[in-house]
PDB file of C-alpha atoms and ligand atoms in Angstrom:
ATOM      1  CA  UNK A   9      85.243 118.251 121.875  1.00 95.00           C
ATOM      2  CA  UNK A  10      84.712 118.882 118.115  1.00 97.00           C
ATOM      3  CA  UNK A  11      87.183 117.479 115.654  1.00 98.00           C
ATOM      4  CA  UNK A  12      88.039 118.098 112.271  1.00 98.00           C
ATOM      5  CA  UNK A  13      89.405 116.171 109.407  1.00 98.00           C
ATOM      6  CA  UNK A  14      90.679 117.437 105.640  1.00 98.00           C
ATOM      7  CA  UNK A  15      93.207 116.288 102.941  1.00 98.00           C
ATOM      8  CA  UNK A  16      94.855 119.173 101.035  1.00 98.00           C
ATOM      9  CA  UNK A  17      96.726 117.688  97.619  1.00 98.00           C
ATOM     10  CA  UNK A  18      99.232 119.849  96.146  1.00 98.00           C
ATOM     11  CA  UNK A  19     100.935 118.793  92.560  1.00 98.00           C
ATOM     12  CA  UNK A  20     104.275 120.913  92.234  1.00 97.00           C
ATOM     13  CA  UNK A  21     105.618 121.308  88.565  1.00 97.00           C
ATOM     14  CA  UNK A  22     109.280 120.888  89.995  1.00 98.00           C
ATOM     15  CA  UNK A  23     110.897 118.268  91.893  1.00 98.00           C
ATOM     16  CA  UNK A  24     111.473 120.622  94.199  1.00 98.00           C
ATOM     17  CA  UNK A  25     109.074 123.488  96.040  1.00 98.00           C
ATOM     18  CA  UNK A  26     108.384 125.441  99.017  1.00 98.00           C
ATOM     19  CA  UNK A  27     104.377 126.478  99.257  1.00 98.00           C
ATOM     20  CA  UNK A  28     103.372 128.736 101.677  1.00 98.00           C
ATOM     21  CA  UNK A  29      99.555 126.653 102.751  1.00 98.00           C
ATOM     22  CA  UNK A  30      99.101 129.250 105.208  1.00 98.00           C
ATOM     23  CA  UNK A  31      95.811 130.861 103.766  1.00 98.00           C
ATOM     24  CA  UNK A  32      94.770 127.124 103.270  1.00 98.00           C
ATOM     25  CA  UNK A  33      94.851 126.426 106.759  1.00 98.00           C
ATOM     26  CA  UNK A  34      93.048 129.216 107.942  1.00 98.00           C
ATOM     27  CA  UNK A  35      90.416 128.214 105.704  1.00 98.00           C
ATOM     28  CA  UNK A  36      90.212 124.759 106.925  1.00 98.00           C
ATOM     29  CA  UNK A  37      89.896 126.462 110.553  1.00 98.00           C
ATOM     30  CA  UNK A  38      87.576 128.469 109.345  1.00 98.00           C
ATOM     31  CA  UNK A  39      85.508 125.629 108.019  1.00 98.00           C
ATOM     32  CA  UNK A  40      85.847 123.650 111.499  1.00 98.00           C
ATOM     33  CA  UNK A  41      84.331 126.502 113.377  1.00 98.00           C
ATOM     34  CA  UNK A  42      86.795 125.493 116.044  1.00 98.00           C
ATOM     35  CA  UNK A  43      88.043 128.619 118.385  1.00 98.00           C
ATOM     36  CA  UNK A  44      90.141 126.954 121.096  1.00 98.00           C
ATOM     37  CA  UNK A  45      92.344 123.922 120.491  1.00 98.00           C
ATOM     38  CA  UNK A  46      94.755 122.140 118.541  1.00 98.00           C
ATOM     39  CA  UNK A  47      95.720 121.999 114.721  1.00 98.00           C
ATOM     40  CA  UNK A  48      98.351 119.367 113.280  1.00 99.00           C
ATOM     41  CA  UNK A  49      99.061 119.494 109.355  1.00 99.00           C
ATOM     42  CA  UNK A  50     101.569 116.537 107.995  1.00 98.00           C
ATOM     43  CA  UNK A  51     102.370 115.585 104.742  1.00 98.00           C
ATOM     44  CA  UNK A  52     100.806 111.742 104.075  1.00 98.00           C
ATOM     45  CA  UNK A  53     104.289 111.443 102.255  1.00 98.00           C
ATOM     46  CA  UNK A  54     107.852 110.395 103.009  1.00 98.00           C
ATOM     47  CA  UNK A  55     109.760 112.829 100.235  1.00 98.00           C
ATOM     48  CA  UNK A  56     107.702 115.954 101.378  1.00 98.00           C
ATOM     49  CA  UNK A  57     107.768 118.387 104.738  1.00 98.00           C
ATOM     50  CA  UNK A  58     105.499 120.835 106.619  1.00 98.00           C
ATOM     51  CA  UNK A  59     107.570 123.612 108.294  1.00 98.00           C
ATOM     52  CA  UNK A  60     107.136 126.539 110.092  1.00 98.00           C
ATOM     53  CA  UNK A  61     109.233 129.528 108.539  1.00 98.00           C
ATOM     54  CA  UNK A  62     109.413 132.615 107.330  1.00 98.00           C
ATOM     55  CA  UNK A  63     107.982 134.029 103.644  1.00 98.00           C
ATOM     56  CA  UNK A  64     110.816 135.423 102.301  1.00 98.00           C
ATOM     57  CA  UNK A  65     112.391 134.585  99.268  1.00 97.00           C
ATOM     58  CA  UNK A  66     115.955 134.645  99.516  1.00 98.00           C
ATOM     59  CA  UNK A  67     115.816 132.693 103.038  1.00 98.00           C
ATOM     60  CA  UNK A  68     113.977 129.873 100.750  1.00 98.00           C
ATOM     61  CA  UNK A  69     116.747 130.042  98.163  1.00 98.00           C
ATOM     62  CA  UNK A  70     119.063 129.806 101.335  1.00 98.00           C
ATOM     63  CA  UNK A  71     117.378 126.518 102.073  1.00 98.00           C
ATOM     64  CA  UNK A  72     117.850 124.837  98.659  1.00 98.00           C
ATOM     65  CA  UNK A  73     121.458 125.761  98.770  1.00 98.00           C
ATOM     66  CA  UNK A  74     121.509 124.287 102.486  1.00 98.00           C
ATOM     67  CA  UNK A  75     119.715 121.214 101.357  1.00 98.00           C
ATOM     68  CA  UNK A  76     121.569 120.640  98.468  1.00 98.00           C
ATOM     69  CA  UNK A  77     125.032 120.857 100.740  1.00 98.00           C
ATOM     70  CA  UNK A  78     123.775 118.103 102.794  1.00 98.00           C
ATOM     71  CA  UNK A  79     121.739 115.752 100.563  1.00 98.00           C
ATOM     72  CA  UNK A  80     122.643 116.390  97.212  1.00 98.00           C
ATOM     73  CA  UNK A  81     120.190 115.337  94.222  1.00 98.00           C
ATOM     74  CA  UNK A  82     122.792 114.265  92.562  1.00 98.00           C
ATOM     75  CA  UNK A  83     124.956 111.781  91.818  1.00 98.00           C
ATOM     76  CA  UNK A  84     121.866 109.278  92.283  1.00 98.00           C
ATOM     77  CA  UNK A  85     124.080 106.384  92.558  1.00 97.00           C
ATOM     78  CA  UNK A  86     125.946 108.100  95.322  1.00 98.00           C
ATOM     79  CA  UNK A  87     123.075 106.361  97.483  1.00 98.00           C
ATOM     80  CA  UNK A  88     122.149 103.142  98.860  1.00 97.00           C
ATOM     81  CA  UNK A  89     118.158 103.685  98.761  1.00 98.00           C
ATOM     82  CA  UNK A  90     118.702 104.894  94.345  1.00 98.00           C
ATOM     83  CA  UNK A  91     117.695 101.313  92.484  1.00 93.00           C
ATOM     84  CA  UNK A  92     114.434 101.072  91.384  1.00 92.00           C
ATOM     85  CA  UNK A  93     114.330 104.726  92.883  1.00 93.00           C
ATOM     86  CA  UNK A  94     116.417 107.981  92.423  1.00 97.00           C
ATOM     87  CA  UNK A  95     114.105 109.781  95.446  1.00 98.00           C
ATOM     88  CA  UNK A  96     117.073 109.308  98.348  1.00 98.00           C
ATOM     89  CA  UNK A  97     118.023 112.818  98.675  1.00 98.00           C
ATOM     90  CA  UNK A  98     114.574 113.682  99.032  1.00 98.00           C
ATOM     91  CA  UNK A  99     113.729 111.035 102.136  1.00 98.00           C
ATOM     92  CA  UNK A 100     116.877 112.733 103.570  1.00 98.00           C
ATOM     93  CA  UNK A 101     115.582 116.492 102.903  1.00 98.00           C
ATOM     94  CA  UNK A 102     112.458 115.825 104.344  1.00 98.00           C
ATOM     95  CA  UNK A 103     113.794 114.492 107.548  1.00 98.00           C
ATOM     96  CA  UNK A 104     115.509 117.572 108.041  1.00 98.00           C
ATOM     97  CA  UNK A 105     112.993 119.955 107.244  1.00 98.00           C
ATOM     98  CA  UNK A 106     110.504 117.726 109.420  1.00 98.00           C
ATOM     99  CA  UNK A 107     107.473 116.137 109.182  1.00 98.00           C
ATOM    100  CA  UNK A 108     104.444 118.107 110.581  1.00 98.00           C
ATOM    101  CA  UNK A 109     103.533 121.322 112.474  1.00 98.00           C
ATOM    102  CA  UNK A 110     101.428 122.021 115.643  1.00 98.00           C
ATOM    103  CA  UNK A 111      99.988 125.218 116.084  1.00 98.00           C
ATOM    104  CA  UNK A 112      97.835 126.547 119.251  1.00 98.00           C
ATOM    105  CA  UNK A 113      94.603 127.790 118.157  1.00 98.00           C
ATOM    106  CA  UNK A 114      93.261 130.514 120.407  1.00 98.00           C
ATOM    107  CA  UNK A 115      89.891 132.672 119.456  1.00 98.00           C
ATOM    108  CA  UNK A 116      89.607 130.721 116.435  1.00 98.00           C
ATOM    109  CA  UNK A 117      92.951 132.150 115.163  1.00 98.00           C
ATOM    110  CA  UNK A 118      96.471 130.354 114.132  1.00 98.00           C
ATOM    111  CA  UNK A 119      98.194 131.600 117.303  1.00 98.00           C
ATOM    112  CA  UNK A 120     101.676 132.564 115.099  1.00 98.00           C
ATOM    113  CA  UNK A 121     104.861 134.542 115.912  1.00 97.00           C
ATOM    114  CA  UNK A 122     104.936 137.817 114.388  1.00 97.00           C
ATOM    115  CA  UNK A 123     107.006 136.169 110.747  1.00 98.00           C
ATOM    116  CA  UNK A 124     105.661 132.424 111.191  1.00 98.00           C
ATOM    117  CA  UNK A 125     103.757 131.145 108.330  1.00 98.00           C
ATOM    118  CA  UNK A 126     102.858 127.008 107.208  1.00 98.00           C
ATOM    119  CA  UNK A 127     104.762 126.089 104.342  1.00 98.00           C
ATOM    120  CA  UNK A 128     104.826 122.552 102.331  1.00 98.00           C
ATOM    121  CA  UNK A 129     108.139 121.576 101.280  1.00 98.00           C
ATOM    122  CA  UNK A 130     108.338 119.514  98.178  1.00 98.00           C
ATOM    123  CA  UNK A 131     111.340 117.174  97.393  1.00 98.00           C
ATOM    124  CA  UNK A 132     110.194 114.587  94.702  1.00 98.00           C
ATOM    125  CA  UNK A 133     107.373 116.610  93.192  1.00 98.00           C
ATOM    126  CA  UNK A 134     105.373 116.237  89.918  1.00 97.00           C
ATOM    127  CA  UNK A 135     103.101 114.565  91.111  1.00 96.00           C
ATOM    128  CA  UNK A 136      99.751 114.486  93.646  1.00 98.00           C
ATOM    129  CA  UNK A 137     100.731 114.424  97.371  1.00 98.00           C
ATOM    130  CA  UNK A 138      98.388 114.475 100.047  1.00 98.00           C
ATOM    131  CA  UNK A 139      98.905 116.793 103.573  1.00 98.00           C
ATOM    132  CA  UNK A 140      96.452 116.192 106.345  1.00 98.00           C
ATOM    133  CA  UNK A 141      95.007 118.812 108.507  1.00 99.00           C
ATOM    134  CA  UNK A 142      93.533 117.381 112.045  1.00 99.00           C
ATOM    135  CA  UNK A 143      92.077 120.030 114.132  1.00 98.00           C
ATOM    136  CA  UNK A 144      91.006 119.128 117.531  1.00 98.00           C
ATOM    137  CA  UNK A 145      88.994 121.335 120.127  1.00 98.00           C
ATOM    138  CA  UNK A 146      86.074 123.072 120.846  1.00 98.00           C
TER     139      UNK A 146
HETATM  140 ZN1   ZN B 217     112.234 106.504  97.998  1.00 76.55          ZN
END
């Protein structure tokens, strides 16, 4: 069994941002030479996702209004985790969005739904975050 490590780091200008790492991770599968197997990609963060969604603008402008319905940015002192921090609604975000993606890799391809792409959701940006890519197979 073959098995492949990389860290990706992405710097958003906002606090907030959804990337689509899709070409990224193909690359990265390219690079393992791996055909059949497994691929996991996680952020190394707590304040940051990787989802599984669709590229479409208005559905991610559907998901900042969402987000900001259930964990607003602000007030920051309307939470308990805001002291030396003002990141809460961002731990929050991220938990709903999730943490990581698994994806099947058959023939040495991302084996996707016809509108699934890899995205990395930012939620206390501006500055470096890491997002691991594991690939397992042969
Ligand atoms: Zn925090």
């Amino acid at each position: 069994m073959k098995s492949y490590r990389k860290v990706l780091t992405f710097h958003t200008k906002k606090r907030r941002e959804f990337i689509n790492i899709t070409p990224l991770i193909e690359e990265c599968l390219r690079e393992s030479g791996i055909k059949e197997g497994l691929l996991l990609c996680n952020p190394m963060h707590i304040t940051s996702s990787v989802f599984i969604n669709d590229d479409e603008s208005g559905l991610h402008r559907d998901f900042e209004i969402f987000l900001e319905k259930l964990a607003p940015e602000k007030p920051y002192e309307q939470y308990y985790h805001n002291g030396y921090e003002d990141n809460a609604d961002a731990h929050l975000k991220r938990t709903i969005m999730g943490r990581e993606v698994v994806v099947a890799i058959t023939d040495g391809k991302l084996d996707f739904g016809t509108w699934e792409q890899i995205f990395y959701g930012e939620f206390d940006g501006k500055r470096s975050k890491r997002v691991l890519v594991k690939i397992i197979g042969e």
